[in-house]
Amino acid sequence: MKSVRGAKGGYSLGKPPAEICLKDLVEILEGPVTLVDCLVDPKRCERSAACVTREIWNEVSESICSIFRSITLEDMVRRQKEKEGMVAPMYEI
């Protein structure tokens, strides 16, 4: 991403939407895609090394990351346009 400061500033994409996956966006905005803190820093829990649930949380996190990696910004735009085509127009008086 590129940023421009000022009244007409904002952000612009640094590469084409087809090359930006959802995982990149989530990590830029929210940080690592993990469900529990001990996956990022095992020192946060004294039981990390012997914890079975930590392994399961890791598998779930990896599955989520895999899905996020498979969806690009271009895919999201296409999906949104498809959804908009399904909605009946709203007429207001």
PDB file of C-alpha atoms in Angstrom, residues 3-59:
ATOM      1  CA  SER A   3      -0.167   6.432   1.504  1.00  0.00           C
ATOM      2  CA  VAL A   4      -0.522  10.119   0.703  1.00  0.00           C
ATOM      3  CA  ARG A   5      -0.961  12.661   3.467  1.00  0.00           C
ATOM      4  CA  GLY A   6      -3.157  15.701   3.304  1.00  0.00           C
ATOM      5  CA  ALA A   7      -6.658  16.766   2.370  1.00  0.00           C
ATOM      6  CA  LYS A   8      -6.760  14.629  -0.771  1.00  0.00           C
ATOM      7  CA  GLY A   9      -4.646  11.905   0.727  1.00  0.00           C
ATOM      8  CA  GLY A  10      -5.444   8.292   1.328  1.00  0.00           C
ATOM      9  CA  TYR A  11      -4.208   4.840   0.457  1.00  0.00           C
ATOM     10  CA  SER A  12      -3.638   3.202  -2.883  1.00  0.00           C
ATOM     11  CA  LEU A  13      -2.782  -0.384  -3.698  1.00  0.00           C
ATOM     12  CA  GLY A  14       0.888  -1.207  -4.194  1.00  0.00           C
ATOM     13  CA  LYS A  15       0.114  -4.131  -6.508  1.00  0.00           C
ATOM     14  CA  PRO A  16      -2.821  -5.411  -8.579  1.00  0.00           C
ATOM     15  CA  PRO A  17      -5.912  -6.664  -6.673  1.00  0.00           C
ATOM     16  CA  ALA A  18      -5.366 -10.162  -8.119  1.00  0.00           C
ATOM     17  CA  GLU A  19      -2.027 -10.317  -6.262  1.00  0.00           C
ATOM     18  CA  ILE A  20      -3.348  -9.224  -2.863  1.00  0.00           C
ATOM     19  CA  CYS A  21      -4.816 -12.038  -0.797  1.00  0.00           C
ATOM     20  CA  LEU A  22      -7.222 -11.616   2.083  1.00  0.00           C
ATOM     21  CA  LYS A  23      -4.566 -12.928   4.474  1.00  0.00           C
ATOM     22  CA  ASP A  24      -2.316  -9.975   3.574  1.00  0.00           C
ATOM     23  CA  LEU A  25      -5.113  -7.512   4.312  1.00  0.00           C
ATOM     24  CA  VAL A  26      -6.108  -9.133   7.603  1.00  0.00           C
ATOM     25  CA  GLU A  27      -2.515  -9.257   8.824  1.00  0.00           C
ATOM     26  CA  ILE A  28      -1.880  -5.623   7.883  1.00  0.00           C
ATOM     27  CA  LEU A  29      -5.008  -4.477   9.703  1.00  0.00           C
ATOM     28  CA  GLU A  30      -5.219  -6.945  12.605  1.00  0.00           C
ATOM     29  CA  GLY A  31      -1.866  -8.693  12.959  1.00  0.00           C
ATOM     30  CA  PRO A  32      -1.192 -12.431  12.741  1.00  0.00           C
ATOM     31  CA  VAL A  33      -4.141 -14.726  12.076  1.00  0.00           C
ATOM     32  CA  THR A  34      -4.172 -16.754  15.269  1.00  0.00           C
ATOM     33  CA  LEU A  35      -6.962 -17.675  17.619  1.00  0.00           C
ATOM     34  CA  VAL A  36      -4.979 -17.786  20.864  1.00  0.00           C
ATOM     35  CA  ASP A  37      -2.020 -15.705  22.041  1.00  0.00           C
ATOM     36  CA  CYS A  38       0.214 -18.678  22.791  1.00  0.00           C
ATOM     37  CA  LEU A  39       0.467 -19.490  19.072  1.00  0.00           C
ATOM     38  CA  VAL A  40       2.322 -16.225  18.472  1.00  0.00           C
ATOM     39  CA  ASP A  41       4.270 -16.321  21.734  1.00  0.00           C
ATOM     40  CA  PRO A  42       4.518 -19.714  23.501  1.00  0.00           C
ATOM     41  CA  LYS A  43       5.951 -17.947  26.574  1.00  0.00           C
ATOM     42  CA  ARG A  44       2.500 -16.508  27.259  1.00  0.00           C
ATOM     43  CA  CYS A  45       1.486 -19.873  28.713  1.00  0.00           C
ATOM     44  CA  GLU A  46       3.652 -22.139  30.832  1.00  0.00           C
ATOM     45  CA  ARG A  47       1.836 -25.202  29.454  1.00  0.00           C
ATOM     46  CA  SER A  48       2.396 -24.428  25.743  1.00  0.00           C
ATOM     47  CA  ALA A  49       4.913 -27.209  25.118  1.00  0.00           C
ATOM     48  CA  ALA A  50       2.608 -29.927  26.503  1.00  0.00           C
ATOM     49  CA  CYS A  51      -0.768 -28.506  25.466  1.00  0.00           C
ATOM     50  CA  VAL A  52      -2.906 -30.563  23.107  1.00  0.00           C
ATOM     51  CA  THR A  53      -5.477 -27.806  22.637  1.00  0.00           C
ATOM     52  CA  ARG A  54      -2.716 -25.460  21.458  1.00  0.00           C
ATOM     53  CA  GLU A  55      -1.996 -27.907  18.634  1.00  0.00           C
ATOM     54  CA  ILE A  56      -5.685 -27.957  17.704  1.00  0.00           C
ATOM     55  CA  TRP A  57      -5.908 -24.142  17.778  1.00  0.00           C
ATOM     56  CA  ASN A  58      -2.856 -24.079  15.520  1.00  0.00           C
ATOM     57  CA  GLU A  59      -4.538 -26.435  13.022  1.00  0.00           C
TER      58      GLU A  59
END
